[in-house]
């Protein structure tokens, strides 16, 4: 018998990307009853896409490494806590919780959410999660972030390789959100949880470093995108300022593609010109959506 892998805890949630059937694992391969087969990567994740090659790009190796470094500073810990609060609050007592995160990055938020679900105690079965990302560098991190998180490379904008009604929550944290697929994949009582930046997010850095502005109409666009399938159930803002060193700022900037207007040297010079440390604002909207 093959040893248990984190992926095994969510096998019943996964669907063949070609035909939608259940998947089972034999050694390092997942197969469906129709003979479609998907090999596990050495690092423990599996790529579940249909057709030849992928048409989507996730974050590259440097961006994911910068994300891991920056999240390690704890600067976003209040966001992980606020997100976990929402998931715990919307998980019925006695339910384990099966949480999918689309665009999960390093799996930082998903692992924190599962830890908080399990901290409820009271004999509730262990929660589990699926971390899905277009980037294989992300999937490598996700595969080792938690013993009950399965890691997938998949496209968050396409049909997700997940079964109908399999998840209690679908999270999107600074990442793509796919309301049509949330509708298909969530249980009847399932909840979509979306964390998105406001225009005040990292405002102290936008001008000096030439970062991309957040669209002020993001909230309305989000409502429009889910309209007909989901209604916004709750919405709260989380905003705080906390000090960042110049090297923290460099990691933060390295996480994103927002630097395409400047060369590496120009950006380094702009970071060098910042006060060290500098108080920087985190400002997000945290919304929950339920079926309309
Ligand atoms: C801004 S990062 C957020 C990552 C993580 N949620 C966090 O906050 O740390 C966006 C993530 O979405 C992923 N991504 C981008 N396009 C995607 C797609 N079409 N499908 C799935 N993931 C995608 C990127 O690879 C990246 O990891
Ligand atoms: Zn199949």
Short mmCIF file of C-alpha atoms and ligand atoms in Angstrom, two decimals:
data_model
loop_
_atom_site.label_atom_id
_atom_site.label_comp_id
_atom_site.label_asym_id
_atom_site.label_seq_id
_atom_site.Cartn_x
_atom_site.Cartn_y
_atom_site.Cartn_z
CA UNK A 1 0.00 0.00 0.00
CA UNK A 2 1.31 3.47 -0.83
CA UNK A 3 1.93 5.68 2.20
CA UNK A 4 -0.67 8.35 2.91
CA UNK A 5 -0.16 11.73 1.27
CA UNK A 6 -1.93 15.01 2.07
CA UNK A 7 -3.66 14.60 -1.31
CA UNK A 8 -5.33 11.41 -0.06
CA UNK A 9 -7.38 13.37 2.46
CA UNK A 10 -9.20 15.14 -0.41
CA UNK A 11 -9.29 12.49 -3.15
CA UNK A 12 -13.09 12.26 -2.89
CA UNK A 13 -13.29 16.01 -3.63
CA UNK A 14 -11.26 15.80 -6.86
CA UNK A 15 -12.65 15.20 -10.33
CA UNK A 16 -10.99 14.05 -13.53
CA UNK A 17 -10.36 17.23 -15.59
CA UNK A 18 -11.21 15.34 -18.78
CA UNK A 19 -14.49 13.60 -17.89
CA UNK A 20 -15.39 14.76 -14.36
CA UNK A 21 -15.36 11.25 -12.84
CA UNK A 22 -13.91 10.32 -9.45
CA UNK A 23 -10.16 9.84 -9.09
CA UNK A 24 -8.29 7.23 -7.11
CA UNK A 25 -4.58 6.87 -6.42
CA UNK A 26 -2.32 3.94 -7.18
CA UNK A 27 1.27 4.69 -6.16
CA UNK A 28 2.16 8.03 -7.82
CA UNK A 29 -0.75 8.20 -10.29
CA UNK A 30 -4.35 9.36 -10.03
CA UNK A 31 -6.73 7.62 -12.43
CA UNK A 32 -10.44 7.84 -13.23
CA UNK A 33 -12.63 4.83 -14.20
CA UNK A 34 -12.32 5.88 -17.88
CA UNK A 35 -8.57 5.51 -17.90
CA UNK A 36 -7.47 9.15 -17.72
CA UNK A 37 -4.29 9.28 -15.69
CA UNK A 38 -2.38 12.05 -13.91
CA UNK A 39 1.03 11.53 -12.38
CA UNK A 40 1.93 13.12 -9.08
CA UNK A 41 4.91 15.43 -9.18
CA UNK A 42 7.87 14.41 -7.04
CA UNK A 43 6.96 17.28 -4.66
CA UNK A 44 3.50 15.81 -3.99
CA UNK A 45 1.16 17.97 -6.08
CA UNK A 46 -0.78 16.91 -9.17
CA UNK A 47 -1.54 18.85 -12.33
CA UNK A 48 -5.20 18.42 -13.25
CA UNK A 49 -5.74 20.06 -16.62
CA UNK A 50 -7.33 18.67 -19.74
CA UNK A 51 -5.87 19.02 -23.20
CA UNK A 52 -2.31 19.66 -24.21
CA UNK A 53 -0.36 22.23 -22.23
CA UNK A 54 -1.83 25.02 -20.20
CA UNK A 55 -3.07 28.37 -21.43
CA UNK A 56 -2.53 30.15 -18.17
CA UNK A 57 0.39 31.52 -16.23
CA UNK A 58 0.78 31.57 -12.52
CA UNK A 59 3.38 33.36 -10.45
CA UNK A 60 6.98 32.50 -11.28
CA UNK A 61 9.55 30.99 -8.92
CA UNK A 62 10.91 34.37 -7.74
CA UNK A 63 7.46 35.77 -7.00
CA UNK A 64 6.47 32.72 -4.96
CA UNK A 65 9.78 32.79 -3.06
CA UNK A 66 9.25 36.50 -2.31
CA UNK A 67 5.70 35.72 -1.15
CA UNK A 68 6.93 33.04 1.20
CA UNK A 69 9.56 35.38 2.60
CA UNK A 70 7.11 38.24 3.05
CA UNK A 71 4.34 36.15 4.63
CA UNK A 72 7.00 34.90 7.06
CA UNK A 73 7.24 38.45 8.50
CA UNK A 74 3.70 38.05 9.88
CA UNK A 75 2.67 41.38 8.42
CA UNK A 76 -0.47 39.79 6.91
CA UNK A 77 -1.28 37.68 10.00
CA UNK A 78 -4.28 39.87 10.92
CA UNK A 79 -5.73 39.11 7.47
CA UNK A 80 -5.26 35.37 7.94
CA UNK A 81 -7.00 35.67 11.31
CA UNK A 82 -9.90 37.68 9.93
CA UNK A 83 -10.33 35.19 7.08
CA UNK A 84 -10.28 32.25 9.50
CA UNK A 85 -12.87 34.03 11.68
CA UNK A 86 -15.24 34.13 8.71
CA UNK A 87 -14.74 30.47 7.84
CA UNK A 88 -15.16 29.31 11.45
CA UNK A 89 -18.25 31.50 11.86
CA UNK A 90 -19.89 30.06 8.74
CA UNK A 91 -19.06 26.39 9.46
CA UNK A 92 -21.98 24.70 11.22
CA UNK A 93 -21.08 23.20 14.62
CA UNK A 94 -20.10 19.57 14.12
CA UNK A 95 -19.08 20.06 10.45
CA UNK A 96 -15.47 19.38 9.57
CA UNK A 97 -15.17 21.91 6.75
CA UNK A 98 -13.77 21.20 3.30
CA UNK A 99 -12.11 24.38 2.13
CA UNK A 100 -10.96 25.11 -1.42
CA UNK A 101 -8.64 28.05 -2.11
CA UNK A 102 -8.30 29.24 -5.71
CA UNK A 103 -4.98 30.96 -6.39
CA UNK A 104 -3.68 29.68 -3.06
CA UNK A 105 -0.09 30.89 -3.54
CA UNK A 106 2.04 29.35 -0.80
CA UNK A 107 -1.00 27.97 1.08
CA UNK A 108 -0.40 30.36 3.98
CA UNK A 109 -4.04 31.38 4.40
CA UNK A 110 -5.49 27.93 3.79
CA UNK A 111 -3.27 26.27 6.41
CA UNK A 112 -4.21 28.94 8.94
CA UNK A 113 -7.92 28.47 8.22
CA UNK A 114 -7.67 24.68 8.76
CA UNK A 115 -5.73 25.15 12.02
CA UNK A 116 -8.45 27.47 13.28
CA UNK A 117 -11.24 25.06 12.24
CA UNK A 118 -9.49 22.26 14.10
CA UNK A 119 -8.98 24.43 17.19
CA UNK A 120 -12.78 24.35 17.71
CA UNK A 121 -12.34 20.98 19.44
CA UNK A 122 -15.44 19.16 20.64
CA UNK A 123 -14.83 15.97 18.68
CA UNK A 124 -15.43 17.56 15.26
CA UNK A 125 -13.73 15.53 12.50
CA UNK A 126 -10.58 17.09 11.07
CA UNK A 127 -11.01 19.73 8.39
CA UNK A 128 -9.30 19.42 5.03
CA UNK A 129 -8.40 21.66 2.15
CA UNK A 130 -7.58 21.87 -1.53
CA UNK A 131 -5.07 24.52 -2.58
CA UNK A 132 -5.27 25.19 -6.29
CA UNK A 133 -2.91 27.42 -8.23
CA UNK A 134 -1.84 27.93 -11.81
CA UNK A 135 1.80 28.04 -10.71
CA UNK A 136 3.75 24.86 -10.11
CA UNK A 137 6.07 26.81 -7.81
CA UNK A 138 3.03 27.64 -5.70
CA UNK A 139 1.79 24.02 -5.80
CA UNK A 140 5.16 22.81 -4.47
CA UNK A 141 4.69 25.02 -1.39
CA UNK A 142 1.04 24.08 -0.96
CA UNK A 143 1.91 20.36 -1.06
CA UNK A 144 3.89 20.70 2.17
CA UNK A 145 1.99 23.42 3.99
CA UNK A 146 -0.42 21.17 5.93
CA UNK A 147 -0.98 17.45 6.39
CA UNK A 148 -4.57 17.73 5.16
CA UNK A 149 -4.13 20.11 2.22
CA UNK A 150 -4.01 18.62 -1.26
CA UNK A 151 -2.11 20.70 -3.84
CA UNK A 152 -3.27 21.07 -7.45
CA UNK A 153 -1.98 22.89 -10.48
CA UNK A 154 -5.14 23.95 -12.30
CA UNK A 155 -6.67 26.99 -13.96
CA UNK A 156 -8.95 28.93 -11.63
CA UNK A 157 -10.83 30.46 -14.56
CA UNK A 158 -11.76 27.16 -16.20
CA UNK A 159 -13.88 24.26 -14.99
CA UNK A 160 -12.23 23.25 -11.73
CA UNK A 161 -11.15 19.61 -11.31
CA UNK A 162 -13.48 19.29 -8.30
CA UNK A 163 -16.73 17.40 -7.77
CA UNK A 164 -20.21 18.91 -7.44
CA UNK A 165 -21.19 19.97 -3.94
CA UNK A 166 -17.87 18.85 -2.49
CA UNK A 167 -16.72 21.95 -0.61
CA UNK A 168 -18.10 23.95 2.29
CA UNK A 169 -16.02 27.04 1.44
CA UNK A 170 -14.28 28.51 -1.56
CA UNK A 171 -11.70 31.16 -0.73
CA UNK A 172 -10.20 33.80 -2.97
CA UNK A 173 -7.46 35.88 -1.36
CA UNK A 174 -5.92 38.49 -3.70
CA UNK A 175 -6.69 35.93 -6.41
CA UNK A 176 -9.06 34.90 -9.22
CA UNK A 177 -12.67 34.13 -8.25
CA UNK A 178 -14.90 31.97 -10.32
CA UNK A 179 -18.53 32.30 -9.20
CA UNK A 180 -19.87 29.80 -11.75
CA UNK A 181 -17.54 27.13 -10.45
CA UNK A 182 -18.16 28.10 -6.83
CA UNK A 183 -21.84 27.52 -7.57
CA UNK A 184 -21.12 24.04 -8.88
CA UNK A 185 -18.52 22.97 -6.32
CA UNK A 186 -20.01 24.31 -3.07
CA UNK A 187 -22.57 22.48 -0.93
CA UNK A 188 -26.07 24.04 -0.80
CA UNK A 189 -25.06 25.92 2.34
CA UNK A 190 -21.58 26.61 0.98
CA UNK A 191 -19.90 29.99 1.34
CA UNK A 192 -17.62 31.94 -0.96
CA UNK A 193 -15.14 34.08 0.97
CA UNK A 194 -13.38 36.84 -0.93
CA UNK A 195 -10.56 39.00 0.38
CA UNK A 196 -9.68 41.88 -1.93
CA UNK A 197 -7.56 45.03 -1.53
CA UNK A 198 -9.10 48.50 -1.30
CA UNK A 199 -7.49 51.53 -2.99
CA UNK A 200 -5.83 52.35 0.37
CA UNK A 201 -3.91 49.06 0.42
CA UNK A 202 -0.16 49.80 0.63
CA UNK A 203 -0.88 53.41 -0.31
CA UNK A 204 2.45 54.62 1.14
CA UNK A 205 4.26 52.55 -1.49
CA UNK A 206 2.17 53.17 -4.60
CA UNK A 207 3.63 56.53 -5.69
CA UNK A 208 7.24 56.09 -4.53
CA UNK A 209 7.57 52.66 -6.12
CA UNK A 210 5.26 53.13 -9.10
CA UNK A 211 2.95 50.26 -8.11
CA UNK A 212 -0.35 49.60 -9.85
CA UNK A 213 -3.39 51.31 -8.29
CA UNK A 214 -6.28 49.18 -7.04
CA UNK A 215 -9.45 49.88 -8.99
CA UNK A 216 -11.87 51.84 -6.77
CA UNK A 217 -14.85 50.03 -8.29
CA UNK A 218 -13.65 46.56 -7.45
CA UNK A 219 -16.48 45.95 -4.96
CA UNK A 220 -19.23 46.70 -7.47
CA UNK A 221 -17.49 44.57 -10.07
CA UNK A 222 -17.28 41.73 -7.59
CA UNK A 223 -21.01 41.92 -6.87
CA UNK A 224 -21.78 41.99 -10.59
CA UNK A 225 -19.60 38.96 -11.22
CA UNK A 226 -21.42 36.82 -8.69
CA UNK A 227 -24.92 38.23 -9.34
CA UNK A 228 -27.57 35.63 -10.10
CA UNK A 229 -25.66 32.90 -8.33
CA UNK A 230 -24.66 34.41 -5.00
CA UNK A 231 -25.62 37.32 -2.78
CA UNK A 232 -23.24 39.14 -0.51
CA UNK A 233 -24.00 37.97 3.01
CA UNK A 234 -21.49 39.97 5.03
CA UNK A 235 -18.83 42.52 4.31
CA UNK A 236 -16.21 43.98 6.61
CA UNK A 237 -13.06 45.98 6.19
CA UNK A 238 -9.80 45.15 7.81
CA UNK A 239 -7.31 47.99 7.91
CA UNK A 240 -4.16 48.53 9.92
CA UNK A 241 -0.72 50.02 9.53
CA UNK A 242 2.44 48.21 10.56
CA UNK A 243 6.13 48.89 10.13
CA UNK A 244 8.09 47.36 7.27
CA UNK A 245 11.84 47.40 6.86
CA UNK A 246 13.30 48.11 3.41
CA UNK A 247 14.04 44.44 2.94
CA UNK A 248 10.43 43.58 3.86
CA UNK A 249 9.30 46.10 1.25
CA UNK A 250 11.58 44.50 -1.33
CA UNK A 251 9.97 41.10 -0.63
CA UNK A 252 6.48 42.62 -0.76
CA UNK A 253 7.17 44.22 -4.13
CA UNK A 254 8.79 41.04 -5.41
CA UNK A 255 5.53 39.12 -4.83
CA UNK A 256 3.69 41.04 -7.49
CA UNK A 257 3.98 41.86 -11.17
CA UNK A 258 3.23 45.52 -10.37
CA UNK A 259 6.75 46.59 -11.17
CA UNK A 260 6.70 46.29 -14.91
CA UNK A 261 6.95 50.07 -15.38
CA UNK A 262 10.36 50.20 -13.72
CA UNK A 263 13.60 48.42 -14.17
CA UNK A 264 15.00 46.36 -11.35
CA UNK A 265 17.63 49.05 -10.64
CA UNK A 266 15.10 51.89 -10.60
CA UNK A 267 12.98 49.94 -8.17
CA UNK A 268 15.91 49.11 -5.91
CA UNK A 269 16.87 52.81 -5.86
CA UNK A 270 13.28 53.79 -5.01
CA UNK A 271 13.22 51.28 -2.14
CA UNK A 272 16.57 52.61 -0.88
CA UNK A 273 15.07 56.10 -0.74
CA UNK A 274 12.23 54.99 1.60
CA UNK A 275 12.39 55.60 5.36
CA UNK A 276 13.48 52.44 7.19
CA UNK A 277 11.26 51.29 8.82
CA UNK A 278 8.15 52.70 7.18
CA UNK A 279 4.56 52.33 8.42
CA UNK A 280 2.54 50.78 5.59
CA UNK A 281 -1.24 50.36 5.47
CA UNK A 282 -2.94 47.04 4.82
CA UNK A 283 -6.53 47.64 3.72
CA UNK A 284 -8.87 44.95 2.44
CA UNK A 285 -12.52 44.10 2.12
CA UNK A 286 -13.54 40.68 3.38
CA UNK A 287 -16.85 39.48 1.95
CA UNK A 288 -18.89 36.33 2.30
CA UNK A 289 -21.37 35.22 -0.36
CA UNK A 290 -24.12 32.63 -0.12
CA UNK A 291 -26.38 31.20 -2.79
CA UNK A 292 -28.97 33.66 -4.06
C1 LIG B 1 -1.60 37.67 -5.58
S1 LIG B 1 -1.30 35.92 -5.50
C2 LIG B 1 -2.21 35.46 -4.03
C3 LIG B 1 -1.76 34.13 -3.45
C4 LIG B 1 -2.35 33.79 -2.06
N1 LIG B 1 -3.79 33.72 -2.08
C5 LIG B 1 -1.88 34.79 -1.05
O1 LIG B 1 -2.59 35.79 -0.83
O2 LIG B 1 -0.78 34.65 -0.53
C6 LIG B 1 -2.28 35.30 -6.82
C7 LIG B 1 -2.13 33.82 -7.02
O3 LIG B 1 -3.04 33.40 -8.03
C8 LIG B 1 -2.37 32.52 -8.90
N2 LIG B 1 -3.07 32.55 -10.20
C9 LIG B 1 -3.01 33.50 -11.17
N3 LIG B 1 -3.80 33.19 -12.20
C10 LIG B 1 -4.38 31.99 -11.88
C11 LIG B 1 -5.32 31.15 -12.52
N4 LIG B 1 -5.81 31.45 -13.73
N5 LIG B 1 -5.69 30.03 -11.88
C12 LIG B 1 -5.22 29.70 -10.67
N6 LIG B 1 -4.34 30.48 -10.00
C13 LIG B 1 -3.94 31.61 -10.59
C14 LIG B 1 -0.94 32.99 -8.95
O4 LIG B 1 -0.04 31.99 -9.35
C15 LIG B 1 -0.74 33.43 -7.49
O5 LIG B 1 -0.25 32.38 -6.69
ZN1 LIG B 2 -11.61 10.78 -16.74
#
